[in-house]
């Protein structure tokens, strides 16, 4: 049997002229995800929309539907819904069954009805339906009480072309549908921060490509594998993700030979940004995204950020800029990247970072030093060309190139 899910949008509904575009993108994103699932399992799924509401009719198991919808930006909430005839008997029957489920799940016995009636031809108004259905429920299940101020559960009834009854209101991730804000390149390290930065920008509608820099043999295959796994974990939030894995050793060694030891991290960052920008051009991306947060480490002071910012002509988005580590960790746990991110494999930045890094670089002077590094331009192009590509689909599964 197929279940019916009702999906609600938030910010999209505030859009005026181009609301239809945002709605179409969201529908397409949900459709692609469920289609990916159904093409693998043969289960049926149909997405439809009517007046700013979306309906998913499917045989996909509940836990998988929840996973799919929770990780789709643009959705603010969703519920398992029951479509019934608009008669009091039918509405009452399904309400009793929902309330019994709530009781046996131990949610508590205080309830209220919320009724929305758009079908004006019906014999009662919204309040009338709430009163009648409430009465039936109290009679059928005496352990229940009505509490309109502080209910343990709310049964929602919508009376439109059919009757829809639902209770479980799952929270979605909110934001805007992926792809509605253009395309960007995420600099993805193996740490806690950058996967969260990717999640936050996906939530603003940016379609991401990830780029990782690794420095073999100084960095291990395990460190690399960890980043590949992180990319797979965030792929559903990104509506699928391509990861470029860039061999960075030659650039890193060239920088280390050419600049003052206290400034290596700074120049390394600039170099990463420039390689990322090369890849951005190739992928038609118009912005970079990093997991930097103001003052977190020496390379993230105002002066250091001003320096790295100046290395590329496109905007660099830093969605974590005003967040502290605890706030970032909460999000990393929510999207499921935390446990992987804290695995103890060193990435290139940690290995090559100076003991005493500058915190307030002279931006102009360091720019001249950077531009004077002989042969770096060629190495940057070569590194971008030699990147290996990994693809993950909308459900986070690896796809063969
Ligand atoms: P994270 O926890 O994401 O590693 P961090 O606090 O350790 O961040 P840094 O190591 O200074 O900070 O890196 C700052 C940002 O630069 C990262 O969030 C990421 O966007 C980018 N970055 C750093 N190292 C790499 C790398 N090896 N590959 C790709 N991007 C990187
Ligand atoms: Mg890091």
Short mmCIF file of C-alpha atoms and ligand atoms in Angstrom, two decimals:
data_model
loop_
_atom_site.label_atom_id
_atom_site.label_comp_id
_atom_site.label_asym_id
_atom_site.label_seq_id
_atom_site.Cartn_x
_atom_site.Cartn_y
_atom_site.Cartn_z
CA UNK A 1 0.00 0.00 0.00
CA UNK A 2 1.18 3.53 -0.75
CA UNK A 3 1.51 6.19 1.92
CA UNK A 4 0.67 9.82 1.39
CA UNK A 5 3.03 12.54 2.61
CA UNK A 6 2.17 16.19 2.80
CA UNK A 7 5.09 18.57 2.32
CA UNK A 8 5.15 22.20 3.38
CA UNK A 9 7.31 25.04 2.12
CA UNK A 10 8.37 28.12 4.06
CA UNK A 11 10.53 30.86 2.62
CA UNK A 12 9.52 30.00 -0.94
CA UNK A 13 5.98 31.09 -0.18
CA UNK A 14 7.30 34.64 0.44
CA UNK A 15 8.57 34.84 -3.14
CA UNK A 16 6.41 36.93 -5.37
CA UNK A 17 7.04 37.07 -9.15
CA UNK A 18 9.30 34.02 -9.38
CA UNK A 19 7.63 31.81 -6.82
CA UNK A 20 6.65 29.38 -9.58
CA UNK A 21 10.34 28.91 -10.45
CA UNK A 22 11.28 28.07 -6.83
CA UNK A 23 8.34 25.71 -6.54
CA UNK A 24 9.24 23.96 -9.76
CA UNK A 25 12.85 23.51 -8.62
CA UNK A 26 11.77 22.06 -5.29
CA UNK A 27 9.39 19.65 -6.95
CA UNK A 28 12.13 18.60 -9.34
CA UNK A 29 14.61 18.08 -6.49
CA UNK A 30 12.18 15.91 -4.53
CA UNK A 31 11.30 14.06 -7.71
CA UNK A 32 14.95 13.32 -8.55
CA UNK A 33 15.61 11.97 -5.07
CA UNK A 34 12.62 9.68 -4.92
CA UNK A 35 13.22 8.59 -8.50
CA UNK A 36 16.77 7.62 -7.62
CA UNK A 37 15.36 5.53 -4.78
CA UNK A 38 12.59 3.95 -6.81
CA UNK A 39 14.81 3.14 -9.80
CA UNK A 40 16.94 1.08 -7.42
CA UNK A 41 14.10 -0.61 -5.59
CA UNK A 42 11.20 -0.62 -8.04
CA UNK A 43 8.93 0.99 -5.42
CA UNK A 44 6.33 3.45 -6.69
CA UNK A 45 6.53 7.21 -5.97
CA UNK A 46 4.61 10.16 -7.32
CA UNK A 47 5.19 13.82 -6.47
CA UNK A 48 2.44 16.31 -7.16
CA UNK A 49 1.70 19.84 -6.08
CA UNK A 50 -1.37 21.93 -5.67
CA UNK A 51 -1.59 25.51 -4.37
CA UNK A 52 1.82 25.60 -2.73
CA UNK A 53 1.45 22.17 -1.11
CA UNK A 54 3.32 19.11 -2.26
CA UNK A 55 2.17 15.55 -2.01
CA UNK A 56 4.33 12.49 -2.18
CA UNK A 57 2.51 9.25 -2.73
CA UNK A 58 4.83 6.30 -2.31
CA UNK A 59 5.56 2.83 -1.04
CA UNK A 60 9.04 3.90 0.11
CA UNK A 61 9.43 2.87 3.79
CA UNK A 62 8.74 5.63 6.31
CA UNK A 63 12.30 5.88 7.62
CA UNK A 64 13.67 6.37 4.10
CA UNK A 65 11.03 8.96 3.19
CA UNK A 66 12.01 10.87 6.35
CA UNK A 67 15.69 10.74 5.35
CA UNK A 68 14.92 11.97 1.85
CA UNK A 69 12.66 14.84 2.89
CA UNK A 70 14.73 15.95 5.89
CA UNK A 71 17.76 16.46 3.66
CA UNK A 72 15.99 18.45 0.97
CA UNK A 73 16.46 22.23 1.34
CA UNK A 74 13.28 24.23 0.73
CA UNK A 75 11.05 21.94 2.82
CA UNK A 76 10.07 23.33 6.24
CA UNK A 77 7.95 20.44 7.41
CA UNK A 78 6.26 17.25 6.35
CA UNK A 79 3.76 14.79 7.70
CA UNK A 80 2.39 11.41 6.93
CA UNK A 81 -1.16 12.24 5.82
CA UNK A 82 -4.36 10.30 5.24
CA UNK A 83 -6.64 11.18 2.37
CA UNK A 84 -10.27 10.47 3.18
CA UNK A 85 -13.80 11.42 2.13
CA UNK A 86 -15.03 14.68 3.65
CA UNK A 87 -17.67 13.06 5.85
CA UNK A 88 -17.64 13.29 9.63
CA UNK A 89 -17.61 9.46 9.87
CA UNK A 90 -14.51 9.09 7.71
CA UNK A 91 -12.70 12.00 9.35
CA UNK A 92 -13.53 10.64 12.81
CA UNK A 93 -12.42 7.10 11.98
CA UNK A 94 -8.95 8.15 10.87
CA UNK A 95 -8.64 10.66 13.75
CA UNK A 96 -9.37 7.88 16.26
CA UNK A 97 -6.72 5.71 14.71
CA UNK A 98 -4.14 8.57 14.77
CA UNK A 99 -4.97 9.37 18.42
CA UNK A 100 -4.68 5.69 19.41
CA UNK A 101 -1.22 5.59 17.83
CA UNK A 102 -0.22 8.69 19.81
CA UNK A 103 -1.46 7.10 23.03
CA UNK A 104 0.39 3.86 22.47
CA UNK A 105 3.55 5.81 21.54
CA UNK A 106 3.34 7.47 24.99
CA UNK A 107 3.14 11.01 23.59
CA UNK A 108 0.46 11.96 26.17
CA UNK A 109 -3.31 12.36 26.12
CA UNK A 110 -3.90 16.11 25.71
CA UNK A 111 -4.94 16.96 22.18
CA UNK A 112 -6.54 19.51 19.98
CA UNK A 113 -7.87 19.64 16.44
CA UNK A 114 -6.82 22.25 13.93
CA UNK A 115 -9.17 22.36 10.99
CA UNK A 116 -8.74 24.32 7.78
CA UNK A 117 -11.69 24.32 5.47
CA UNK A 118 -11.21 25.70 1.98
CA UNK A 119 -14.23 23.84 0.61
CA UNK A 120 -16.97 26.30 1.48
CA UNK A 121 -19.76 23.97 0.35
CA UNK A 122 -19.38 21.81 3.48
CA UNK A 123 -22.17 21.88 6.10
CA UNK A 124 -19.99 22.96 9.08
CA UNK A 125 -17.35 25.64 9.51
CA UNK A 126 -13.80 24.87 10.75
CA UNK A 127 -14.78 25.33 14.36
CA UNK A 128 -17.80 23.07 13.89
CA UNK A 129 -15.66 20.24 12.55
CA UNK A 130 -13.12 20.65 15.38
CA UNK A 131 -15.92 20.48 17.97
CA UNK A 132 -17.66 17.46 16.43
CA UNK A 133 -14.46 15.50 15.88
CA UNK A 134 -13.18 16.38 19.37
CA UNK A 135 -16.44 15.04 20.84
CA UNK A 136 -16.15 11.76 18.93
CA UNK A 137 -12.54 11.32 20.03
CA UNK A 138 -13.34 11.91 23.73
CA UNK A 139 -16.09 9.34 23.55
CA UNK A 140 -13.99 6.74 21.75
CA UNK A 141 -10.87 7.16 23.88
CA UNK A 142 -11.80 8.31 27.42
CA UNK A 143 -8.14 8.69 28.47
CA UNK A 144 -7.90 11.74 26.19
CA UNK A 145 -8.54 15.36 27.20
CA UNK A 146 -8.86 18.47 25.09
CA UNK A 147 -6.15 21.06 25.73
CA UNK A 148 -6.02 23.84 23.20
CA UNK A 149 -3.20 25.72 24.93
CA UNK A 150 -0.73 22.97 25.66
CA UNK A 151 -1.58 19.86 23.67
CA UNK A 152 0.64 16.75 23.52
CA UNK A 153 -0.45 16.27 19.94
CA UNK A 154 -2.40 18.16 17.34
CA UNK A 155 -4.54 16.49 14.73
CA UNK A 156 -4.72 18.63 11.64
CA UNK A 157 -7.59 18.36 9.23
CA UNK A 158 -7.62 20.05 5.85
CA UNK A 159 -10.82 20.07 3.88
CA UNK A 160 -10.12 20.93 0.28
CA UNK A 161 -10.84 18.77 -2.81
CA UNK A 162 -10.56 15.82 -0.39
CA UNK A 163 -10.07 15.51 3.37
CA UNK A 164 -6.49 15.29 4.64
CA UNK A 165 -5.80 14.25 8.21
CA UNK A 166 -2.34 14.21 9.74
CA UNK A 167 -0.47 14.46 12.99
CA UNK A 168 3.26 13.78 12.88
CA UNK A 169 4.86 17.05 11.90
CA UNK A 170 8.50 16.45 11.03
CA UNK A 171 10.74 19.45 10.73
CA UNK A 172 12.44 19.97 7.38
CA UNK A 173 15.70 21.77 6.84
CA UNK A 174 14.12 24.99 5.51
CA UNK A 175 15.94 27.39 3.21
CA UNK A 176 15.71 27.43 -0.56
CA UNK A 177 15.79 24.61 -3.11
CA UNK A 178 19.30 23.64 -4.24
CA UNK A 179 20.10 25.20 -7.61
CA UNK A 180 17.97 28.32 -7.24
CA UNK A 181 20.90 30.51 -6.11
CA UNK A 182 23.48 29.54 -8.73
CA UNK A 183 26.59 27.40 -8.41
CA UNK A 184 29.61 27.47 -6.08
CA UNK A 185 32.78 25.55 -5.22
CA UNK A 186 33.16 24.29 -1.65
CA UNK A 187 36.69 23.90 -0.29
CA UNK A 188 36.22 20.67 1.61
CA UNK A 189 38.88 19.69 4.14
CA UNK A 190 38.64 16.72 6.46
CA UNK A 191 37.63 18.91 9.40
CA UNK A 192 34.41 19.69 11.23
CA UNK A 193 33.83 23.08 9.65
CA UNK A 194 33.80 22.84 5.88
CA UNK A 195 31.08 20.14 5.55
CA UNK A 196 28.84 22.35 7.70
CA UNK A 197 29.67 25.35 5.49
CA UNK A 198 28.62 23.27 2.48
CA UNK A 199 25.35 22.31 4.15
CA UNK A 200 24.55 25.94 5.00
CA UNK A 201 25.18 27.20 1.48
CA UNK A 202 23.18 24.35 -0.06
CA UNK A 203 20.38 25.49 2.19
CA UNK A 204 20.63 28.92 0.56
CA UNK A 205 20.09 27.30 -2.82
CA UNK A 206 23.70 27.10 -4.03
CA UNK A 207 24.52 24.04 -6.14
CA UNK A 208 27.97 22.93 -4.96
CA UNK A 209 31.01 21.22 -6.39
CA UNK A 210 33.52 20.18 -3.72
CA UNK A 211 37.31 20.52 -4.02
CA UNK A 212 39.80 18.83 -1.72
CA UNK A 213 43.57 19.29 -1.64
CA UNK A 214 45.76 16.43 -0.55
CA UNK A 215 49.49 16.19 -0.22
CA UNK A 216 50.73 12.63 -0.70
CA UNK A 217 52.94 11.14 0.67
CA UNK A 218 52.74 13.66 3.54
CA UNK A 219 49.04 12.99 3.92
CA UNK A 220 47.76 9.43 4.16
CA UNK A 221 45.26 7.53 2.01
CA UNK A 222 43.11 7.31 5.16
CA UNK A 223 42.93 11.12 5.36
CA UNK A 224 41.84 11.18 1.73
CA UNK A 225 39.28 8.44 2.21
CA UNK A 226 37.80 10.38 5.12
CA UNK A 227 37.13 13.39 2.86
CA UNK A 228 35.53 11.14 0.23
CA UNK A 229 33.23 9.78 2.95
CA UNK A 230 32.39 13.30 4.14
CA UNK A 231 31.47 14.25 0.58
CA UNK A 232 29.14 11.23 0.43
CA UNK A 233 27.47 12.26 3.72
CA UNK A 234 26.72 15.82 2.60
CA UNK A 235 25.75 14.80 -0.97
CA UNK A 236 22.01 14.38 -0.16
CA UNK A 237 21.83 17.92 1.29
CA UNK A 238 23.60 19.12 -1.87
CA UNK A 239 21.23 17.21 -4.16
CA UNK A 240 24.22 15.18 -5.37
CA UNK A 241 27.86 16.22 -5.26
CA UNK A 242 30.97 16.05 -7.44
CA UNK A 243 34.29 16.05 -5.57
CA UNK A 244 37.55 17.13 -7.20
CA UNK A 245 40.53 15.67 -5.40
CA UNK A 246 43.51 17.85 -6.22
CA UNK A 247 47.13 16.66 -5.85
CA UNK A 248 48.64 19.57 -3.96
CA UNK A 249 52.15 18.35 -3.07
CA UNK A 250 54.09 20.27 -5.72
CA UNK A 251 52.34 23.54 -4.93
CA UNK A 252 52.80 23.01 -1.20
CA UNK A 253 56.53 22.29 -1.51
CA UNK A 254 57.05 25.25 -3.85
CA UNK A 255 55.35 27.57 -1.33
CA UNK A 256 57.37 26.16 1.56
CA UNK A 257 60.63 26.83 -0.31
CA UNK A 258 59.62 30.35 -1.30
CA UNK A 259 58.07 32.19 1.66
CA UNK A 260 58.84 32.97 5.29
CA UNK A 261 57.94 29.95 7.48
CA UNK A 262 55.48 32.01 9.55
CA UNK A 263 53.39 32.76 6.45
CA UNK A 264 53.17 29.33 4.76
CA UNK A 265 49.55 28.68 5.77
CA UNK A 266 48.51 32.03 4.41
CA UNK A 267 50.10 31.43 1.02
CA UNK A 268 48.84 27.86 0.96
CA UNK A 269 45.30 29.19 1.41
CA UNK A 270 45.73 31.65 -1.45
CA UNK A 271 46.99 28.89 -3.68
CA UNK A 272 44.04 26.64 -2.77
CA UNK A 273 41.65 29.48 -3.57
CA UNK A 274 43.23 29.98 -6.97
CA UNK A 275 43.07 26.29 -7.87
CA UNK A 276 39.46 26.22 -6.65
CA UNK A 277 38.74 29.20 -8.89
CA UNK A 278 40.16 27.33 -11.91
CA UNK A 279 37.79 24.48 -11.15
CA UNK A 280 34.96 26.98 -10.56
CA UNK A 281 35.39 28.29 -14.10
CA UNK A 282 35.30 24.78 -15.50
CA UNK A 283 32.13 23.98 -13.56
CA UNK A 284 30.45 27.35 -14.30
CA UNK A 285 30.54 28.28 -10.60
CA UNK A 286 30.52 31.93 -9.56
CA UNK A 287 31.59 31.75 -5.88
CA UNK A 288 33.82 29.86 -3.46
CA UNK A 289 32.71 28.57 -0.05
CA UNK A 290 34.99 27.88 2.93
CA UNK A 291 34.50 26.78 6.52
CA UNK A 292 36.40 29.71 7.98
CA UNK A 293 35.21 31.40 11.16
CA UNK A 294 36.56 34.74 12.35
CA UNK A 295 39.48 34.39 14.74
CA UNK A 296 39.35 30.57 14.93
CA UNK A 297 43.02 30.16 13.90
CA UNK A 298 45.82 32.44 12.66
CA UNK A 299 44.74 32.12 9.03
CA UNK A 300 41.26 33.31 9.95
CA UNK A 301 41.99 36.72 11.45
CA UNK A 302 40.65 39.77 9.66
CA UNK A 303 44.02 40.49 8.04
CA UNK A 304 44.56 36.89 6.96
CA UNK A 305 41.06 36.68 5.47
CA UNK A 306 41.66 39.97 3.66
CA UNK A 307 44.79 38.42 2.17
CA UNK A 308 43.19 35.18 0.98
CA UNK A 309 40.12 37.05 -0.26
CA UNK A 310 42.30 39.09 -2.55
CA UNK A 311 43.62 36.00 -4.36
CA UNK A 312 40.50 35.41 -6.41
CA UNK A 313 38.16 37.67 -8.37
CA UNK A 314 34.96 35.89 -7.33
CA UNK A 315 33.09 36.14 -3.99
CA UNK A 316 34.18 33.87 -1.14
CA UNK A 317 31.28 32.85 1.09
CA UNK A 318 32.09 31.96 4.69
CA UNK A 319 28.77 30.97 6.26
CA UNK A 320 30.44 30.06 9.60
CA UNK A 321 32.14 33.42 9.98
CA UNK A 322 30.15 34.44 13.08
CA UNK A 323 29.73 31.03 14.68
CA UNK A 324 31.70 29.46 17.52
CA UNK A 325 32.87 25.87 17.53
CA UNK A 326 30.00 24.60 19.69
CA UNK A 327 27.41 25.99 17.31
CA UNK A 328 29.24 24.43 14.37
CA UNK A 329 29.43 21.05 16.15
CA UNK A 330 25.66 21.05 16.72
CA UNK A 331 25.15 21.36 12.97
CA UNK A 332 27.87 18.79 12.19
CA UNK A 333 26.01 16.31 14.40
CA UNK A 334 22.70 17.17 12.77
CA UNK A 335 23.97 16.46 9.25
CA UNK A 336 25.90 13.39 10.40
CA UNK A 337 29.46 14.54 9.58
CA UNK A 338 30.80 15.00 13.12
CA UNK A 339 31.92 11.45 13.91
CA UNK A 340 33.77 11.15 10.59
CA UNK A 341 35.30 14.62 10.84
CA UNK A 342 36.92 13.89 14.20
CA UNK A 343 38.73 10.76 12.99
CA UNK A 344 42.37 11.52 13.68
CA UNK A 345 43.92 11.74 10.20
CA UNK A 346 46.12 14.74 9.55
CA UNK A 347 45.36 16.93 6.58
CA UNK A 348 47.95 18.97 4.71
CA UNK A 349 47.30 22.18 6.61
CA UNK A 350 48.05 20.65 9.99
CA UNK A 351 51.22 18.95 8.74
CA UNK A 352 52.69 21.99 7.06
CA UNK A 353 51.49 24.62 9.49
CA UNK A 354 54.21 26.76 11.05
CA UNK A 355 54.85 26.74 14.79
CA UNK A 356 54.37 30.50 15.00
CA UNK A 357 52.07 31.61 12.20
CA UNK A 358 51.53 35.32 11.59
CA UNK A 359 48.17 36.54 12.77
CA UNK A 360 48.35 40.06 11.33
CA UNK A 361 50.07 39.80 7.97
CA UNK A 362 50.96 42.88 5.95
CA UNK A 363 48.47 42.21 3.18
CA UNK A 364 50.17 44.29 0.45
CA UNK A 365 53.66 43.00 1.21
CA UNK A 366 52.57 39.35 1.30
CA UNK A 367 50.69 39.80 -1.97
CA UNK A 368 53.97 40.80 -3.62
CA UNK A 369 55.74 37.80 -2.06
CA UNK A 370 53.02 35.49 -3.36
CA UNK A 371 53.07 36.92 -6.87
CA UNK A 372 56.81 36.51 -6.93
CA UNK A 373 56.78 32.73 -6.34
CA UNK A 374 58.37 31.48 -9.55
CA UNK A 375 56.50 28.80 -11.46
CA UNK A 376 53.51 28.62 -9.11
CA UNK A 377 51.03 29.60 -11.85
CA UNK A 378 51.99 26.55 -13.90
CA UNK A 379 51.78 24.27 -10.90
CA UNK A 380 48.32 25.65 -10.11
CA UNK A 381 47.08 24.86 -13.61
CA UNK A 382 48.67 21.42 -13.52
CA UNK A 383 47.12 20.59 -10.14
CA UNK A 384 43.65 21.64 -11.36
CA UNK A 385 44.07 19.51 -14.48
CA UNK A 386 45.23 16.44 -12.59
CA UNK A 387 42.36 16.38 -10.11
CA UNK A 388 40.56 13.07 -9.73
CA UNK A 389 36.78 13.22 -9.82
CA UNK A 390 34.34 11.42 -7.54
CA UNK A 391 30.58 11.62 -8.05
CA UNK A 392 27.84 11.05 -5.50
CA UNK A 393 24.17 10.89 -6.37
CA UNK A 394 21.24 12.58 -4.60
CA UNK A 395 21.14 9.80 -2.01
CA UNK A 396 24.89 9.96 -1.33
CA UNK A 397 25.80 6.81 -3.25
CA UNK A 398 29.04 6.75 -5.26
CA UNK A 399 28.45 6.87 -9.00
CA UNK A 400 31.03 5.48 -11.43
CA UNK A 401 32.50 8.15 -13.75
P1 LIG B 1 37.93 22.51 8.84
O1 LIG B 1 37.44 22.07 10.15
O2 LIG B 1 36.89 22.60 7.79
O3 LIG B 1 39.14 21.72 8.38
P2 LIG B 1 39.59 24.44 10.06
O4 LIG B 1 39.02 25.17 11.16
O5 LIG B 1 40.48 23.31 10.34
O6 LIG B 1 38.43 23.99 9.06
P3 LIG B 1 41.55 25.54 8.32
O7 LIG B 1 42.32 24.28 8.31
O8 LIG B 1 42.23 26.81 8.61
O9 LIG B 1 40.31 25.55 9.26
O10 LIG B 1 40.83 25.69 6.94
C1 LIG B 1 39.94 26.73 6.69
C2 LIG B 1 39.12 26.37 5.47
O11 LIG B 1 39.98 26.23 4.32
C3 LIG B 1 38.42 25.04 5.60
O12 LIG B 1 37.20 25.16 6.28
C4 LIG B 1 38.24 24.66 4.16
O13 LIG B 1 37.15 25.35 3.58
C5 LIG B 1 39.54 25.17 3.53
N1 LIG B 1 40.54 24.09 3.54
C6 LIG B 1 41.54 23.90 4.42
N2 LIG B 1 42.26 22.80 4.11
C7 LIG B 1 41.72 22.29 3.00
C8 LIG B 1 41.99 21.17 2.16
N3 LIG B 1 43.00 20.33 2.43
N4 LIG B 1 41.21 20.94 1.09
C9 LIG B 1 40.17 21.77 0.82
N5 LIG B 1 39.87 22.86 1.54
C10 LIG B 1 40.62 23.12 2.63
MG1 LIG B 2 41.08 21.90 8.46
#
